[in-house]
mmCIF file of C-alpha atoms in Angstrom:
data_model
loop_
_atom_site.group_PDB
_atom_site.id
_atom_site.type_symbol
_atom_site.label_atom_id
_atom_site.label_comp_id
_atom_site.label_asym_id
_atom_site.label_seq_id
_atom_site.Cartn_x
_atom_site.Cartn_y
_atom_site.Cartn_z
ATOM 1 C CA UNK A 177 85.987 77.703 88.421
ATOM 2 C CA UNK A 178 87.972 81.149 88.550
ATOM 3 C CA UNK A 179 87.070 81.471 84.826
ATOM 4 C CA UNK A 180 83.730 81.321 85.711
ATOM 5 C CA UNK A 181 83.772 83.723 88.294
ATOM 6 C CA UNK A 182 85.207 86.393 86.179
ATOM 7 C CA UNK A 183 82.889 86.398 83.347
ATOM 8 C CA UNK A 184 80.478 86.264 85.889
ATOM 9 C CA UNK A 185 81.493 89.334 86.816
ATOM 10 C CA UNK A 186 82.109 91.416 83.606
ATOM 11 C CA UNK A 187 79.202 93.308 82.096
ATOM 12 C CA UNK A 188 77.412 92.185 78.867
ATOM 13 C CA UNK A 189 79.624 95.493 76.927
ATOM 14 C CA UNK A 190 82.667 93.998 78.373
ATOM 15 C CA UNK A 191 81.808 90.412 77.424
ATOM 16 C CA UNK A 192 81.003 91.528 73.758
ATOM 17 C CA UNK A 193 84.199 93.785 73.616
ATOM 18 C CA UNK A 194 85.929 90.729 74.991
ATOM 19 C CA UNK A 195 84.259 88.198 72.298
ATOM 20 C CA UNK A 196 85.275 90.300 69.464
ATOM 21 C CA UNK A 197 88.926 90.582 70.064
ATOM 22 C CA UNK A 198 88.761 86.699 70.452
ATOM 23 C CA UNK A 199 87.669 86.393 67.724
ATOM 24 C CA UNK A 200 89.632 88.628 65.912
ATOM 25 C CA UNK A 201 92.813 87.175 67.121
ATOM 26 C CA UNK A 202 91.942 83.360 66.059
ATOM 27 C CA UNK A 203 92.232 81.531 63.151
ATOM 28 C CA UNK A 204 89.059 81.636 61.416
ATOM 29 C CA UNK A 205 89.226 77.656 60.292
ATOM 30 C CA UNK A 206 89.429 77.322 64.347
ATOM 31 C CA UNK A 207 86.723 79.202 64.981
ATOM 32 C CA UNK A 208 84.436 77.149 62.244
ATOM 33 C CA UNK A 209 85.835 73.925 63.574
ATOM 34 C CA UNK A 210 84.869 74.936 67.148
ATOM 35 C CA UNK A 211 81.089 75.764 65.831
ATOM 36 C CA UNK A 212 80.143 72.738 64.010
ATOM 37 C CA UNK A 213 82.025 71.030 67.262
ATOM 38 C CA UNK A 214 79.410 72.648 69.404
ATOM 39 C CA UNK A 215 76.911 71.891 66.849
ATOM 40 C CA UNK A 216 77.526 68.505 66.476
ATOM 41 C CA UNK A 217 77.794 67.788 70.359
ATOM 42 C CA UNK A 218 74.272 69.717 70.577
ATOM 43 C CA UNK A 219 72.988 67.324 67.812
ATOM 44 C CA UNK A 220 74.706 64.246 69.099
ATOM 45 C CA UNK A 221 73.162 64.925 72.508
ATOM 46 C CA UNK A 222 69.649 65.114 70.905
ATOM 47 C CA UNK A 223 70.053 61.992 68.883
ATOM 48 C CA UNK A 224 70.927 58.138 69.567
ATOM 49 C CA UNK A 225 74.808 57.996 69.481
ATOM 50 C CA UNK A 226 74.946 55.331 67.003
ATOM 51 C CA UNK A 227 72.580 56.446 64.427
ATOM 52 C CA UNK A 228 74.081 55.931 60.699
ATOM 53 C CA UNK A 229 74.571 58.550 58.544
ATOM 54 C CA UNK A 230 71.428 58.550 55.952
ATOM 55 C CA UNK A 231 73.711 59.003 52.978
ATOM 56 C CA UNK A 232 74.806 55.222 53.437
ATOM 57 C CA UNK A 233 72.952 52.239 53.157
ATOM 58 C CA UNK A 234 74.302 49.618 55.855
ATOM 59 C CA UNK A 235 73.188 46.845 57.390
ATOM 60 C CA UNK A 236 74.627 45.384 60.441
ATOM 61 C CA UNK A 237 77.920 47.019 59.726
ATOM 62 C CA UNK A 238 78.231 45.953 56.334
ATOM 63 C CA UNK A 239 78.562 48.468 53.038
ATOM 64 C CA UNK A 240 76.105 47.089 50.174
ATOM 65 C CA UNK A 241 78.328 46.998 47.058
ATOM 66 C CA UNK A 242 81.912 46.171 49.315
ATOM 67 C CA UNK A 243 82.826 43.362 51.200
ATOM 68 C CA UNK A 244 84.277 45.597 53.607
ATOM 69 C CA UNK A 245 82.981 44.670 57.359
ATOM 70 C CA UNK A 246 83.003 47.907 59.695
ATOM 71 C CA UNK A 247 83.739 46.373 63.660
ATOM 72 C CA UNK A 248 80.919 47.328 65.914
ATOM 73 C CA UNK A 249 83.956 49.580 67.719
ATOM 74 C CA UNK A 250 84.704 51.647 64.893
ATOM 75 C CA UNK A 251 80.892 52.388 64.685
ATOM 76 C CA UNK A 252 80.818 53.175 68.540
ATOM 77 C CA UNK A 253 83.685 55.709 67.929
ATOM 78 C CA UNK A 254 82.419 57.699 64.767
ATOM 79 C CA UNK A 255 80.334 60.110 66.686
ATOM 80 C CA UNK A 256 83.037 60.550 69.543
ATOM 81 C CA UNK A 257 85.615 62.753 67.721
ATOM 82 C CA UNK A 258 84.976 65.728 65.554
ATOM 83 C CA UNK A 259 85.016 64.883 61.757
ATOM 84 C CA UNK A 260 84.687 61.480 62.180
ATOM 85 C CA UNK A 261 80.881 61.216 61.827
ATOM 86 C CA UNK A 262 81.316 58.817 58.465
ATOM 87 C CA UNK A 263 82.549 55.525 57.985
ATOM 88 C CA UNK A 264 84.941 55.577 55.285
ATOM 89 C CA UNK A 265 85.437 51.299 54.094
ATOM 90 C CA UNK A 266 88.420 52.128 51.826
ATOM 91 C CA UNK A 267 90.881 53.896 54.586
ATOM 92 C CA UNK A 268 89.623 50.414 57.118
ATOM 93 C CA UNK A 269 90.899 48.024 54.867
ATOM 94 C CA UNK A 270 93.918 47.340 56.139
ATOM 95 C CA UNK A 271 92.452 45.789 59.548
ATOM 96 C CA UNK A 272 90.757 43.027 57.468
ATOM 97 C CA UNK A 273 91.346 39.748 55.618
ATOM 98 C CA UNK A 274 94.355 40.129 53.209
ATOM 99 C CA UNK A 275 94.151 37.608 49.973
ATOM 100 C CA UNK A 276 95.900 34.527 49.911
ATOM 101 C CA UNK A 277 98.920 34.883 48.136
ATOM 102 C CA UNK A 278 99.720 32.525 44.856
ATOM 103 C CA UNK A 279 102.347 30.078 44.898
ATOM 104 C CA UNK A 280 105.675 31.248 44.744
ATOM 105 C CA UNK A 281 107.342 32.118 41.665
ATOM 106 C CA UNK A 282 108.977 29.330 39.841
ATOM 107 C CA UNK A 283 110.802 31.380 37.242
ATOM 108 C CA UNK A 284 112.005 34.156 39.557
ATOM 109 C CA UNK A 285 113.416 35.292 42.831
ATOM 110 C CA UNK A 286 111.700 36.369 45.794
ATOM 111 C CA UNK A 287 112.172 38.091 48.866
ATOM 112 C CA UNK A 288 113.422 35.796 52.100
ATOM 113 C CA UNK A 289 111.272 36.584 54.930
ATOM 114 C CA UNK A 290 112.097 36.100 58.886
ATOM 115 C CA UNK A 291 110.388 36.222 62.057
ATOM 116 C CA UNK A 292 111.361 37.717 65.243
ATOM 117 C CA UNK A 293 113.571 34.847 66.066
ATOM 118 C CA UNK A 294 115.608 35.113 62.609
ATOM 119 C CA UNK A 295 113.840 32.097 61.329
ATOM 120 C CA UNK A 296 113.427 31.695 57.506
ATOM 121 C CA UNK A 297 109.587 31.667 56.896
ATOM 122 C CA UNK A 298 107.997 29.784 54.315
ATOM 123 C CA UNK A 299 106.551 31.610 51.373
ATOM 124 C CA UNK A 300 102.921 31.615 52.424
ATOM 125 C CA UNK A 301 101.106 30.840 56.070
ATOM 126 C CA UNK A 302 99.606 28.097 56.358
ATOM 127 C CA UNK A 303 95.788 29.422 56.143
ATOM 128 C CA UNK A 304 96.111 30.922 59.215
ATOM 129 C CA UNK A 305 95.139 34.465 58.236
ATOM 130 C CA UNK A 306 97.056 37.752 58.717
ATOM 131 C CA UNK A 307 95.436 38.255 61.984
ATOM 132 C CA UNK A 308 97.387 34.875 63.786
ATOM 133 C CA UNK A 309 100.335 34.969 61.711
ATOM 134 C CA UNK A 310 103.219 37.363 61.122
ATOM 135 C CA UNK A 311 102.246 40.332 58.800
ATOM 136 C CA UNK A 312 103.007 43.963 58.131
ATOM 137 C CA UNK A 313 101.554 46.091 56.115
ATOM 138 C CA UNK A 314 104.821 46.740 53.794
ATOM 139 C CA UNK A 315 104.800 45.734 49.658
ATOM 140 C CA UNK A 316 103.893 41.785 50.201
ATOM 141 C CA UNK A 317 101.445 42.222 52.890
ATOM 142 C CA UNK A 318 99.905 38.837 52.315
ATOM 143 C CA UNK A 319 102.816 37.175 53.269
ATOM 144 C CA UNK A 320 104.344 36.574 56.826
ATOM 145 C CA UNK A 321 107.515 37.873 58.143
ATOM 146 C CA UNK A 322 110.104 40.601 57.473
ATOM 147 C CA UNK A 323 112.504 41.171 54.902
ATOM 148 C CA UNK A 324 116.139 41.989 55.390
ATOM 149 C CA UNK A 325 115.413 45.647 52.947
ATOM 150 C CA UNK A 326 111.928 45.667 55.591
ATOM 151 C CA UNK A 327 113.963 45.058 58.371
ATOM 152 C CA UNK A 328 117.235 47.679 57.545
ATOM 153 C CA UNK A 329 114.896 50.100 57.407
ATOM 154 C CA UNK A 330 113.002 49.320 60.619
ATOM 155 C CA UNK A 331 116.368 49.924 61.942
ATOM 156 C CA UNK A 332 116.908 53.692 61.019
ATOM 157 C CA UNK A 333 113.138 54.263 62.902
ATOM 158 C CA UNK A 334 113.015 57.349 65.619
ATOM 159 C CA UNK A 335 111.414 54.909 67.875
ATOM 160 C CA UNK A 336 114.001 53.245 69.516
ATOM 161 C CA UNK A 337 111.907 50.057 70.505
ATOM 162 C CA UNK A 338 111.645 49.981 66.527
ATOM 163 C CA UNK A 339 115.707 49.947 66.374
ATOM 164 C CA UNK A 340 115.671 47.491 68.995
ATOM 165 C CA UNK A 341 113.648 44.885 67.248
ATOM 166 C CA UNK A 342 115.114 44.964 63.943
ATOM 167 C CA UNK A 343 118.889 45.335 64.957
ATOM 168 C CA UNK A 344 118.204 41.964 66.902
ATOM 169 C CA UNK A 345 116.465 40.486 64.184
ATOM 170 C CA UNK A 346 119.064 41.049 61.677
ATOM 171 C CA UNK A 347 121.490 39.474 64.383
ATOM 172 C CA UNK A 348 119.519 36.768 64.993
ATOM 173 C CA UNK A 349 119.535 36.181 61.365
ATOM 174 C CA UNK A 350 123.313 36.128 61.218
ATOM 175 C CA UNK A 351 123.643 33.866 63.965
ATOM 176 C CA UNK A 352 121.533 31.388 62.678
ATOM 177 C CA UNK A 353 123.415 31.616 59.207
ATOM 178 C CA UNK A 354 126.315 30.993 61.014
ATOM 179 C CA UNK A 355 125.098 28.022 62.779
ATOM 180 C CA UNK A 356 123.527 25.817 59.930
#
C-alpha cells in the first residue's frame, strides 16, 4: 500500500526517470522475462486456462505418435507457471509405467536388490507395476529395490533423512545376513 501511495504522489517526469533508472540497473533477461510474463498473464486472462497449444495435436491428454499419456493435473498446471505453456512428453516419461524386465540372465551375475527392511527382493516384481512396487529411477528402473551401491551413494546425500534411510537399510541388510 505504501508503494502505491508513493507512486501516486510522483509526477509523470519522476515516474519516467525512475523507470529509466530501473531499466538501466536491471538485467535485460529479467526485464524480458517480466514483460513476457505480463503478456502471458494478460493473454491467459482473456482465454480459457486449459486451451491446448495449436502446435500439438492432442486428444484427451494422449500425444499422437507416442504412447505417453499426460495426466490431467499436468495440463492444469501448464498455464500456472512461466515458460510452462508446452507439455513435453519426453520429460514426463519417468512418471509412467516402466517396461517389464526380462528373465534374470543365466550366464551373467546381476546386482541384488533390497527393500527398506533389508530383505532380498526377487529379480522382478510380481506384475504390480512401478506405482505399487518398490522402484527407483536408477540404472535398472524396472527392477524393485535398491542395490548396495545405490544405498551407499544415498548415504552420502546432503539430505539428512536420505542418509538415515540408507544407513538404516544397510544396517538391516547386515543384520539379516548375520541371522540367516
